[in-house]
PDB file of C-alpha atoms and ligand atoms in Angstrom:
ATOM      1  CA  UNK A   1       5.057 -25.592  -3.908  1.00  0.00           C
ATOM      2  CA  UNK A   2       4.206 -21.925  -3.348  1.00  0.00           C
ATOM      3  CA  UNK A   3       4.861 -19.120  -5.834  1.00  0.00           C
ATOM      4  CA  UNK A   4       6.808 -17.196  -3.165  1.00  0.00           C
ATOM      5  CA  UNK A   5       8.819 -20.289  -1.636  1.00  0.00           C
ATOM      6  CA  UNK A   6      12.108 -18.984  -0.366  1.00  0.00           C
ATOM      7  CA  UNK A   7      11.355 -15.327  -0.768  1.00  0.00           C
ATOM      8  CA  UNK A   8      11.423 -12.900   2.270  1.00  0.00           C
ATOM      9  CA  UNK A   9      10.348  -9.228   2.353  1.00  0.00           C
ATOM     10  CA  UNK A  10       8.984  -6.299   4.332  1.00  0.00           C
ATOM     11  CA  UNK A  11       5.264  -5.502   4.465  1.00  0.00           C
ATOM     12  CA  UNK A  12       4.505  -1.979   5.661  1.00  0.00           C
ATOM     13  CA  UNK A  13       0.815  -1.020   6.454  1.00  0.00           C
ATOM     14  CA  UNK A  14      -0.796  -3.615   8.765  1.00  0.00           C
ATOM     15  CA  UNK A  15      -3.102  -1.467  11.259  1.00  0.00           C
ATOM     16  CA  UNK A  16      -5.683  -4.343  11.791  1.00  0.00           C
ATOM     17  CA  UNK A  17      -7.076  -7.511  10.077  1.00  0.00           C
ATOM     18  CA  UNK A  18      -8.992  -5.335   7.668  1.00  0.00           C
ATOM     19  CA  UNK A  19      -5.899  -3.429   6.283  1.00  0.00           C
ATOM     20  CA  UNK A  20      -4.989  -4.372   2.561  1.00  0.00           C
ATOM     21  CA  UNK A  21      -1.510  -5.023   3.988  1.00  0.00           C
ATOM     22  CA  UNK A  22      -3.144  -7.859   6.027  1.00  0.00           C
ATOM     23  CA  UNK A  23      -4.622  -9.578   3.116  1.00  0.00           C
ATOM     24  CA  UNK A  24      -1.427  -9.415   1.001  1.00  0.00           C
ATOM     25  CA  UNK A  25       0.545 -10.777   3.869  1.00  0.00           C
ATOM     26  CA  UNK A  26      -1.901 -13.518   4.225  1.00  0.00           C
ATOM     27  CA  UNK A  27      -1.546 -14.445   0.307  1.00  0.00           C
ATOM     28  CA  UNK A  28       2.113 -14.140   0.343  1.00  0.00           C
ATOM     29  CA  UNK A  29       2.394 -16.354   3.553  1.00  0.00           C
ATOM     30  CA  UNK A  30       0.230 -18.842   2.028  1.00  0.00           C
ATOM     31  CA  UNK A  31       2.422 -18.868  -1.142  1.00  0.00           C
ATOM     32  CA  UNK A  32       5.429 -19.587   1.002  1.00  0.00           C
ATOM     33  CA  UNK A  33       6.975 -16.250   1.873  1.00  0.00           C
ATOM     34  CA  UNK A  34       8.426 -15.021   5.088  1.00  0.00           C
ATOM     35  CA  UNK A  35       7.084 -11.557   5.850  1.00  0.00           C
ATOM     36  CA  UNK A  36       8.601  -8.897   8.266  1.00  0.00           C
ATOM     37  CA  UNK A  37       6.412  -6.236   9.563  1.00  0.00           C
ATOM     38  CA  UNK A  38       6.374  -2.403  10.787  1.00  0.00           C
ATOM     39  CA  UNK A  39       3.754  -0.626  12.775  1.00  0.00           C
ATOM     40  CA  UNK A  40       3.333   3.056  13.740  1.00  0.00           C
ATOM     41  CA  UNK A  41       5.263   3.930  16.899  1.00  0.00           C
ATOM     42  CA  UNK A  42       3.548   3.622  20.306  1.00  0.00           C
ATOM     43  CA  UNK A  43       2.333   0.795  22.348  1.00  0.00           C
ATOM     44  CA  UNK A  44      -1.304   0.900  21.221  1.00  0.00           C
ATOM     45  CA  UNK A  45      -0.246   0.622  17.473  1.00  0.00           C
ATOM     46  CA  UNK A  46       2.207  -2.277  18.382  1.00  0.00           C
ATOM     47  CA  UNK A  47      -0.428  -4.342  20.081  1.00  0.00           C
ATOM     48  CA  UNK A  48      -2.939  -3.771  17.218  1.00  0.00           C
ATOM     49  CA  UNK A  49      -0.457  -4.888  14.546  1.00  0.00           C
ATOM     50  CA  UNK A  50       0.838  -7.571  16.709  1.00  0.00           C
ATOM     51  CA  UNK A  51      -2.764  -8.733  17.091  1.00  0.00           C
ATOM     52  CA  UNK A  52      -3.320  -8.947  13.323  1.00  0.00           C
ATOM     53  CA  UNK A  53       0.035 -10.562  12.522  1.00  0.00           C
ATOM     54  CA  UNK A  54      -0.575 -13.364  14.983  1.00  0.00           C
ATOM     55  CA  UNK A  55      -3.888 -13.710  13.419  1.00  0.00           C
ATOM     56  CA  UNK A  56      -1.965 -14.613  10.245  1.00  0.00           C
ATOM     57  CA  UNK A  57      -0.397 -17.513  12.140  1.00  0.00           C
ATOM     58  CA  UNK A  58       3.158 -15.924  12.035  1.00  0.00           C
ATOM     59  CA  UNK A  59       4.979 -17.206  15.434  1.00  0.00           C
ATOM     60  CA  UNK A  60       7.647 -14.794  16.755  1.00  0.00           C
ATOM     61  CA  UNK A  61       7.239 -12.172  14.289  1.00  0.00           C
ATOM     62  CA  UNK A  62       9.892  -9.591  13.249  1.00  0.00           C
ATOM     63  CA  UNK A  63       8.290  -6.263  14.157  1.00  0.00           C
ATOM     64  CA  UNK A  64       9.573  -2.939  14.099  1.00  0.00           C
ATOM     65  CA  UNK A  65       8.301   0.695  14.873  1.00  0.00           C
ATOM     66  CA  UNK A  66       8.181   3.104  11.882  1.00  0.00           C
ATOM     67  CA  UNK A  67       6.852   6.479  11.365  1.00  0.00           C
ATOM     68  CA  UNK A  68       7.407   6.836   7.553  1.00  0.00           C
ATOM     69  CA  UNK A  69       7.912  10.520   7.816  1.00  0.00           C
ATOM     70  CA  UNK A  70      11.146  10.036   9.660  1.00  0.00           C
ATOM     71  CA  UNK A  71      14.278   9.388   7.990  1.00  0.00           C
ATOM     72  CA  UNK A  72      15.651   8.158  10.885  1.00  0.00           C
ATOM     73  CA  UNK A  73      12.859   5.472  11.369  1.00  0.00           C
ATOM     74  CA  UNK A  74      13.348   4.458   7.676  1.00  0.00           C
ATOM     75  CA  UNK A  75      16.997   4.052   8.062  1.00  0.00           C
ATOM     76  CA  UNK A  76      16.689   2.165  11.285  1.00  0.00           C
ATOM     77  CA  UNK A  77      14.094  -0.428   9.686  1.00  0.00           C
ATOM     78  CA  UNK A  78      16.196  -1.071   6.538  1.00  0.00           C
ATOM     79  CA  UNK A  79      19.562  -0.919   8.620  1.00  0.00           C
ATOM     80  CA  UNK A  80      18.071  -3.432  10.946  1.00  0.00           C
ATOM     81  CA  UNK A  81      16.803  -5.763   8.158  1.00  0.00           C
ATOM     82  CA  UNK A  82      20.356  -5.522   6.365  1.00  0.00           C
ATOM     83  CA  UNK A  83      22.203  -6.682   9.485  1.00  0.00           C
ATOM     84  CA  UNK A  84      19.850  -9.311  10.490  1.00  0.00           C
ATOM     85  CA  UNK A  85      18.988 -10.795   7.291  1.00  0.00           C
ATOM     86  CA  UNK A  86      21.517  -9.703   4.458  1.00  0.00           C
ATOM     87  CA  UNK A  87      18.899  -9.247   1.868  1.00  0.00           C
ATOM     88  CA  UNK A  88      15.247  -9.121   1.063  1.00  0.00           C
ATOM     89  CA  UNK A  89      13.342 -10.115  -2.190  1.00  0.00           C
ATOM     90  CA  UNK A  90       9.961  -7.668  -1.915  1.00  0.00           C
ATOM     91  CA  UNK A  91       8.522  -4.628  -0.289  1.00  0.00           C
ATOM     92  CA  UNK A  92       4.834  -3.844   0.139  1.00  0.00           C
ATOM     93  CA  UNK A  93       4.082  -0.274   0.384  1.00  0.00           C
ATOM     94  CA  UNK A  94       0.454  -0.040   1.792  1.00  0.00           C
ATOM     95  CA  UNK A  95       0.222   3.286   3.618  1.00  0.00           C
ATOM     96  CA  UNK A  96      -1.294   6.821   3.339  1.00  0.00           C
ATOM     97  CA  UNK A  97      -2.337   9.739   5.285  1.00  0.00           C
ATOM     98  CA  UNK A  98      -4.472  12.958   4.940  1.00  0.00           C
ATOM     99  CA  UNK A  99      -6.086  14.902   7.671  1.00  0.00           C
ATOM    100  CA  UNK A 100      -9.633  13.597   7.331  1.00  0.00           C
ATOM    101  CA  UNK A 101     -11.153  17.011   7.993  1.00  0.00           C
ATOM    102  CA  UNK A 102     -10.068  17.948   4.199  1.00  0.00           C
ATOM    103  CA  UNK A 103     -11.547  14.619   2.808  1.00  0.00           C
ATOM    104  CA  UNK A 104     -14.997  16.117   2.381  1.00  0.00           C
ATOM    105  CA  UNK A 105     -16.766  16.874  -0.668  1.00  0.00           C
ATOM    106  CA  UNK A 106     -16.273  20.542  -1.596  1.00  0.00           C
ATOM    107  CA  UNK A 107     -13.363  21.070   0.486  1.00  0.00           C
ATOM    108  CA  UNK A 108     -10.424  20.632  -1.974  1.00  0.00           C
ATOM    109  CA  UNK A 109      -9.785  24.074  -3.085  1.00  0.00           C
ATOM    110  CA  UNK A 110      -9.261  25.338   0.476  1.00  0.00           C
ATOM    111  CA  UNK A 111      -6.704  22.659   1.365  1.00  0.00           C
ATOM    112  CA  UNK A 112      -3.801  24.283   3.642  1.00  0.00           C
ATOM    113  CA  UNK A 113      -0.275  23.859   2.642  1.00  0.00           C
ATOM    114  CA  UNK A 114       0.634  21.634   5.566  1.00  0.00           C
ATOM    115  CA  UNK A 115      -2.174  19.256   4.881  1.00  0.00           C
ATOM    116  CA  UNK A 116      -1.240  18.988   1.296  1.00  0.00           C
ATOM    117  CA  UNK A 117       2.549  18.455   1.824  1.00  0.00           C
ATOM    118  CA  UNK A 118       2.035  15.983   4.548  1.00  0.00           C
ATOM    119  CA  UNK A 119      -0.441  13.904   2.341  1.00  0.00           C
ATOM    120  CA  UNK A 120       2.053  13.995  -0.454  1.00  0.00           C
ATOM    121  CA  UNK A 121       4.935  13.068   1.957  1.00  0.00           C
ATOM    122  CA  UNK A 122       3.412  10.173   3.665  1.00  0.00           C
ATOM    123  CA  UNK A 123       1.271   8.933   0.851  1.00  0.00           C
ATOM    124  CA  UNK A 124       3.662   9.407  -2.047  1.00  0.00           C
ATOM    125  CA  UNK A 125       7.280  10.365  -1.120  1.00  0.00           C
ATOM    126  CA  UNK A 126       7.741   7.435   1.382  1.00  0.00           C
ATOM    127  CA  UNK A 127       7.239   5.004  -1.451  1.00  0.00           C
ATOM    128  CA  UNK A 128      10.648   6.390  -3.135  1.00  0.00           C
ATOM    129  CA  UNK A 129      12.132   6.360   0.457  1.00  0.00           C
ATOM    130  CA  UNK A 130      11.507   2.906   1.016  1.00  0.00           C
ATOM    131  CA  UNK A 131      12.201   1.606  -2.167  1.00  0.00           C
ATOM    132  CA  UNK A 132      15.449   3.318  -2.458  1.00  0.00           C
ATOM    133  CA  UNK A 133      16.730   1.795   0.909  1.00  0.00           C
ATOM    134  CA  UNK A 134      15.115  -1.759  -0.060  1.00  0.00           C
ATOM    135  CA  UNK A 135      17.178  -1.713  -3.216  1.00  0.00           C
ATOM    136  CA  UNK A 136      20.385  -1.410  -1.279  1.00  0.00           C
ATOM    137  CA  UNK A 137      19.496  -4.972   0.115  1.00  0.00           C
ATOM    138  CA  UNK A 138      18.206  -6.578  -3.036  1.00  0.00           C
ATOM    139  CA  UNK A 139      21.344  -7.929  -4.582  1.00  0.00           C
ATOM    140  CA  UNK A 140      19.441 -10.641  -6.456  1.00  0.00           C
ATOM    141  CA  UNK A 141      16.844  -8.256  -7.743  1.00  0.00           C
ATOM    142  CA  UNK A 142      13.313  -7.969  -6.307  1.00  0.00           C
ATOM    143  CA  UNK A 143       9.854  -6.589  -6.557  1.00  0.00           C
ATOM    144  CA  UNK A 144       8.248  -3.657  -4.847  1.00  0.00           C
ATOM    145  CA  UNK A 145       4.537  -2.692  -4.981  1.00  0.00           C
ATOM    146  CA  UNK A 146       2.427   0.215  -3.422  1.00  0.00           C
ATOM    147  CA  UNK A 147      -1.483   0.860  -3.287  1.00  0.00           C
ATOM    148  CA  UNK A 148      -3.248   3.408  -5.259  1.00  0.00           C
ATOM    149  CA  UNK A 149      -6.903   4.412  -6.225  1.00  0.00           C
ATOM    150  CA  UNK A 150      -8.880   5.483  -9.058  1.00  0.00           C
ATOM    151  CA  UNK A 151      -9.155   8.994  -7.709  1.00  0.00           C
ATOM    152  CA  UNK A 152      -5.484   9.351  -8.951  1.00  0.00           C
ATOM    153  CA  UNK A 153      -6.973   9.766 -12.405  1.00  0.00           C
ATOM    154  CA  UNK A 154     -10.451  11.150 -11.939  1.00  0.00           C
ATOM    155  CA  UNK A 155     -11.715  13.716  -9.619  1.00  0.00           C
ATOM    156  CA  UNK A 156     -13.572  11.592  -6.997  1.00  0.00           C
ATOM    157  CA  UNK A 157     -15.745  13.805  -4.734  1.00  0.00           C
ATOM    158  CA  UNK A 158     -14.220  13.667  -1.170  1.00  0.00           C
ATOM    159  CA  UNK A 159     -10.955  12.090  -2.032  1.00  0.00           C
ATOM    160  CA  UNK A 160      -9.407  15.361  -2.578  1.00  0.00           C
ATOM    161  CA  UNK A 161      -5.779  15.769  -1.800  1.00  0.00           C
ATOM    162  CA  UNK A 162      -5.368  12.275  -1.500  1.00  0.00           C
ATOM    163  CA  UNK A 163      -6.060  11.862  -5.314  1.00  0.00           C
ATOM    164  CA  UNK A 164      -3.088  14.458  -5.786  1.00  0.00           C
ATOM    165  CA  UNK A 165      -1.041  12.175  -3.596  1.00  0.00           C
ATOM    166  CA  UNK A 166      -2.013   9.015  -5.396  1.00  0.00           C
ATOM    167  CA  UNK A 167      -1.360  10.550  -8.925  1.00  0.00           C
ATOM    168  CA  UNK A 168       2.143  11.398  -7.508  1.00  0.00           C
ATOM    169  CA  UNK A 169       2.278   8.083  -6.377  1.00  0.00           C
ATOM    170  CA  UNK A 170       1.651   6.327  -9.655  1.00  0.00           C
ATOM    171  CA  UNK A 171       4.231   8.829 -11.190  1.00  0.00           C
ATOM    172  CA  UNK A 172       6.683   7.596  -8.648  1.00  0.00           C
ATOM    173  CA  UNK A 173       6.181   4.209  -9.423  1.00  0.00           C
ATOM    174  CA  UNK A 174       7.085   4.625 -13.050  1.00  0.00           C
ATOM    175  CA  UNK A 175      10.358   6.424 -12.220  1.00  0.00           C
ATOM    176  CA  UNK A 176      11.378   3.821  -9.760  1.00  0.00           C
ATOM    177  CA  UNK A 177      10.530   1.164 -12.406  1.00  0.00           C
ATOM    178  CA  UNK A 178      12.834   3.107 -14.988  1.00  0.00           C
ATOM    179  CA  UNK A 179      15.660   3.534 -12.682  1.00  0.00           C
ATOM    180  CA  UNK A 180      15.717   0.034 -10.565  1.00  0.00           C
ATOM    181  CA  UNK A 181      15.065  -2.026 -13.768  1.00  0.00           C
ATOM    182  CA  UNK A 182      18.968  -2.060 -14.098  1.00  0.00           C
ATOM    183  CA  UNK A 183      19.004  -3.854 -10.847  1.00  0.00           C
ATOM    184  CA  UNK A 184      16.262  -6.399 -11.829  1.00  0.00           C
ATOM    185  CA  UNK A 185      14.117  -4.727  -9.412  1.00  0.00           C
ATOM    186  CA  UNK A 186      10.303  -4.270 -10.593  1.00  0.00           C
ATOM    187  CA  UNK A 187       8.098  -1.750  -9.308  1.00  0.00           C
ATOM    188  CA  UNK A 188       4.293  -1.812  -9.848  1.00  0.00           C
ATOM    189  CA  UNK A 189       1.118  -0.612  -8.357  1.00  0.00           C
ATOM    190  CA  UNK A 190      -2.201  -2.064  -7.506  1.00  0.00           C
ATOM    191  CA  UNK A 191      -5.070   0.435  -7.894  1.00  0.00           C
ATOM    192  CA  UNK A 192      -7.649  -1.229  -5.534  1.00  0.00           C
ATOM    193  CA  UNK A 193     -11.441  -0.867  -5.567  1.00  0.00           C
ATOM    194  CA  UNK A 194     -12.901   0.662  -2.294  1.00  0.00           C
ATOM    195  CA  UNK A 195     -12.577  -1.582   0.781  1.00  0.00           C
ATOM    196  CA  UNK A 196     -13.977  -0.740   4.294  1.00  0.00           C
ATOM    197  CA  UNK A 197     -10.822  -0.078   6.281  1.00  0.00           C
ATOM    198  CA  UNK A 198      -9.653   2.278   8.871  1.00  0.00           C
ATOM    199  CA  UNK A 199      -8.195   4.807   6.208  1.00  0.00           C
ATOM    200  CA  UNK A 200     -11.080   4.592   3.831  1.00  0.00           C
ATOM    201  CA  UNK A 201     -13.590   5.447   6.484  1.00  0.00           C
ATOM    202  CA  UNK A 202     -12.136   8.833   6.808  1.00  0.00           C
ATOM    203  CA  UNK A 203     -12.997   9.607   2.997  1.00  0.00           C
ATOM    204  CA  UNK A 204     -16.461  11.499   2.910  1.00  0.00           C
ATOM    205  CA  UNK A 205     -19.276   9.732   0.919  1.00  0.00           C
ATOM    206  CA  UNK A 206     -17.492   6.486   1.177  1.00  0.00           C
ATOM    207  CA  UNK A 207     -20.273   4.192   1.696  1.00  0.00           C
ATOM    208  CA  UNK A 208     -21.957   5.807  -1.595  1.00  0.00           C
ATOM    209  CA  UNK A 209     -18.847   4.976  -3.322  1.00  0.00           C
ATOM    210  CA  UNK A 210     -19.271   1.141  -2.385  1.00  0.00           C
ATOM    211  CA  UNK A 211     -22.870   1.233  -3.378  1.00  0.00           C
ATOM    212  CA  UNK A 212     -22.087   2.787  -6.927  1.00  0.00           C
ATOM    213  CA  UNK A 213     -19.199   0.386  -7.636  1.00  0.00           C
ATOM    214  CA  UNK A 214     -21.370  -2.604  -6.742  1.00  0.00           C
ATOM    215  CA  UNK A 215     -24.108  -1.307  -9.006  1.00  0.00           C
ATOM    216  CA  UNK A 216     -21.849  -0.204 -11.894  1.00  0.00           C
ATOM    217  CA  UNK A 217     -18.896  -2.437 -12.029  1.00  0.00           C
ATOM    218  CA  UNK A 218     -18.617  -5.441 -14.574  1.00  0.00           C
ATOM    219  CA  UNK A 219     -18.241  -8.064 -11.727  1.00  0.00           C
ATOM    220  CA  UNK A 220     -21.223  -6.251 -10.053  1.00  0.00           C
ATOM    221  CA  UNK A 221     -19.671  -6.685  -6.674  1.00  0.00           C
ATOM    222  CA  UNK A 222     -17.024  -4.898  -4.502  1.00  0.00           C
ATOM    223  CA  UNK A 223     -13.605  -6.217  -4.296  1.00  0.00           C
ATOM    224  CA  UNK A 224     -12.544  -8.427  -1.241  1.00  0.00           C
ATOM    225  CA  UNK A 225      -8.931  -7.618   0.590  1.00  0.00           C
ATOM    226  CA  UNK A 226      -8.079 -11.428  -0.679  1.00  0.00           C
ATOM    227  CA  UNK A 227      -8.717 -10.210  -4.171  1.00  0.00           C
ATOM    228  CA  UNK A 228      -5.896  -7.614  -3.832  1.00  0.00           C
ATOM    229  CA  UNK A 229      -3.792  -9.934  -1.718  1.00  0.00           C
ATOM    230  CA  UNK A 230      -3.772 -12.559  -4.450  1.00  0.00           C
ATOM    231  CA  UNK A 231      -2.846 -10.094  -7.296  1.00  0.00           C
ATOM    232  CA  UNK A 232      -0.277  -8.720  -5.133  1.00  0.00           C
ATOM    233  CA  UNK A 233       1.391 -11.939  -4.236  1.00  0.00           C
ATOM    234  CA  UNK A 234       1.665 -12.646  -8.080  1.00  0.00           C
ATOM    235  CA  UNK A 235       3.235  -9.207  -8.712  1.00  0.00           C
ATOM    236  CA  UNK A 236       5.620  -9.995  -6.032  1.00  0.00           C
ATOM    237  CA  UNK A 237       6.447 -13.345  -7.407  1.00  0.00           C
ATOM    238  CA  UNK A 238       8.810 -14.420 -10.442  1.00  0.00           C
ATOM    239  CA  UNK A 239       5.443 -15.124 -12.327  1.00  0.00           C
ATOM    240  CA  UNK A 240       5.237 -11.628 -13.284  1.00  0.00           C
ATOM    241  CA  UNK A 241       8.921 -11.234 -14.072  1.00  0.00           C
ATOM    242  CA  UNK A 242       8.338  -9.300 -17.232  1.00  0.00           C
ATOM    243  CA  UNK A 243       5.907  -6.688 -15.443  1.00  0.00           C
ATOM    244  CA  UNK A 244       7.185  -3.414 -14.320  1.00  0.00           C
ATOM    245  CA  UNK A 245       6.245   0.163 -13.996  1.00  0.00           C
ATOM    246  CA  UNK A 246       2.517  -0.759 -14.188  1.00  0.00           C
ATOM    247  CA  UNK A 247      -0.900   0.004 -12.564  1.00  0.00           C
ATOM    248  CA  UNK A 248      -2.903  -3.204 -12.257  1.00  0.00           C
ATOM    249  CA  UNK A 249      -6.528  -2.474 -11.420  1.00  0.00           C
ATOM    250  CA  UNK A 250      -8.019  -4.842  -8.961  1.00  0.00           C
ATOM    251  CA  UNK A 251     -11.456  -3.184  -8.902  1.00  0.00           C
ATOM    252  CA  UNK A 252     -14.064  -5.577 -10.260  1.00  0.00           C
ATOM    253  CA  UNK A 253     -13.356  -3.874 -13.608  1.00  0.00           C
ATOM    254  CA  UNK A 254     -14.960  -0.475 -12.318  1.00  0.00           C
ATOM    255  CA  UNK A 255     -12.315   1.649 -14.068  1.00  0.00           C
ATOM    256  CA  UNK A 256     -13.097   0.395 -17.698  1.00  0.00           C
ATOM    257  CA  UNK A 257     -16.791   1.639 -17.602  1.00  0.00           C
ATOM    258  CA  UNK A 258     -17.611   4.933 -18.986  1.00  0.00           C
ATOM    259  CA  UNK A 259     -20.846   5.967 -17.218  1.00  0.00           C
TER     260      UNK A 259
HETATM  261  N1  LIG B 301      -9.482   1.146   1.484  1.00  0.00           N
HETATM  262  C1  LIG B 301      -9.726   1.617   0.297  1.00  0.00           C
HETATM  263  O1  LIG B 301     -10.693   1.732  -0.064  1.00  0.00           O
HETATM  264  C2  LIG B 301      -8.453   1.795  -0.446  1.00  0.00           C
HETATM  265  C3  LIG B 301      -8.516   1.748  -1.943  1.00  0.00           C
HETATM  266  C4  LIG B 301      -7.461   1.864  -2.809  1.00  0.00           C
HETATM  267  C5  LIG B 301      -6.420   2.128  -2.291  1.00  0.00           C
HETATM  268  N2  LIG B 301      -6.194   2.296  -0.714  1.00  0.00           N
HETATM  269  C6  LIG B 301      -4.883   2.215  -0.276  1.00  0.00           C
HETATM  270  O2  LIG B 301      -4.254   1.223   0.414  1.00  0.00           O
HETATM  271  C7  LIG B 301      -3.452   1.368   1.506  1.00  0.00           C
HETATM  272  C8  LIG B 301      -3.557   0.893   2.620  1.00  0.00           C
HETATM  273  O3  LIG B 301      -4.810   1.392   3.419  1.00  0.00           O
HETATM  274  P1  LIG B 301      -6.004   0.513   3.846  1.00  0.00           P
HETATM  275  O4  LIG B 301      -7.232   0.902   3.242  1.00  0.00           O
HETATM  276  O5  LIG B 301      -5.582  -0.821   4.088  1.00  0.00           O
HETATM  277  O6  LIG B 301      -6.112   1.333   5.336  1.00  0.00           O
HETATM  278  P2  LIG B 301      -5.610   1.052   6.667  1.00  0.00           P
HETATM  279  O7  LIG B 301      -5.749   2.047   7.622  1.00  0.00           O
HETATM  280  O8  LIG B 301      -5.714  -0.517   7.200  1.00  0.00           O
HETATM  281  O9  LIG B 301      -3.860   1.156   6.459  1.00  0.00           O
HETATM  282  C9  LIG B 301      -3.110   2.449   6.451  1.00  0.00           C
HETATM  283  C10 LIG B 301      -1.906   2.107   6.831  1.00  0.00           C
HETATM  284  O10 LIG B 301      -1.224   3.534   6.678  1.00  0.00           O
HETATM  285  C11 LIG B 301      -0.174   3.480   7.999  1.00  0.00           C
HETATM  286  N3  LIG B 301       0.347   4.846   8.138  1.00  0.00           N
HETATM  287  C12 LIG B 301      -0.348   5.968   7.970  1.00  0.00           C
HETATM  288  N4  LIG B 301       0.611   7.118   8.282  1.00  0.00           N
HETATM  289  C13 LIG B 301       1.812   6.124   8.465  1.00  0.00           C
HETATM  290  C14 LIG B 301       3.053   6.822   8.769  1.00  0.00           C
HETATM  291  N5  LIG B 301       3.447   8.138   8.777  1.00  0.00           N
HETATM  292  N6  LIG B 301       4.154   5.785   8.880  1.00  0.00           N
HETATM  293  C15 LIG B 301       3.907   4.497   8.601  1.00  0.00           C
HETATM  294  N7  LIG B 301       2.719   4.038   8.438  1.00  0.00           N
HETATM  295  C16 LIG B 301       1.570   4.835   8.316  1.00  0.00           C
HETATM  296  C17 LIG B 301      -1.260   3.143   9.313  1.00  0.00           C
HETATM  297  O11 LIG B 301      -0.634   2.857  10.314  1.00  0.00           O
HETATM  298  C18 LIG B 301      -2.005   1.913   8.538  1.00  0.00           C
HETATM  299  O12 LIG B 301      -1.356   0.609   8.823  1.00  0.00           O
HETATM  300  C19 LIG B 301      -3.272   2.988   1.218  1.00  0.00           C
HETATM  301  O13 LIG B 301      -2.240   3.567   0.420  1.00  0.00           O
HETATM  302  C20 LIG B 301      -4.747   3.431   0.726  1.00  0.00           C
HETATM  303  O14 LIG B 301      -4.698   4.736   0.282  1.00  0.00           O
HETATM  304  C21 LIG B 301      -7.359   1.982  -0.093  1.00  0.00           C
END
């Protein structure tokens, strides 16, 4: 028996088989969940995401295009899920975006307005926008999660405007938990350690961060996608039913070290 038996939900953020969302879906499926997926609009993105989803062993997957910065796209995805399935039990928000030109050490202060607002929109606001729509089709309660990083609370060189967006994401999570709790919908964030993915390679000095975490974290290793996937499955399952509004660190313990 799996801890997600009988549960269905939406996973947003699979770009390829290195994405955190891929590992989260892998754990969810192993634990018995049915996952629905979105991909960025366009044939190339559809093919990439479709390839990863078929590597997960999902036959005839539910796949829908979504640019999360578009309210029309968001409405279309959640309306379609509502009309095809009636309800869902969980939501995974595993997306972020900032213009990589501004994710370089020493460039935060000059961040242009449109770069700042786009990072905040796609990386933080969309969590509230998705949780709001998901809550309308969670009549029996549910669980929503998003992905954050230590740069939300400490100034990590090169992480820059993405750190500001992650701070907003974590605050958004607390307000979502406060309001959605009355509907028995829980909201939590996983603060993941660094992992080589398409997005993280845009962060200046990322390889140094990986080396440093491996040296200094209590577990003396970097995390794997599966480390996050299994913790996510627990947060999305009823086994974590008393937990909401939290940031769960899946980072080999790096965040507790005072060096
Ligand atoms: N990789 C890391 O080191 C790390 C560490 C902690 C947290 N995170 C967070 O994990 C999450 C997933 O990132 P990842 O590392 O798996 O990288 P990834 O590149 O595999 O995933 C990022 C996803 O965001 C999606 N995306 C970007 N703009 C979008 C938009 N407008 N609409 C819809 N989707 C959009 C991309 O299509 C992609 O699927 C992000 O929130 C990221 O900040 C990553």
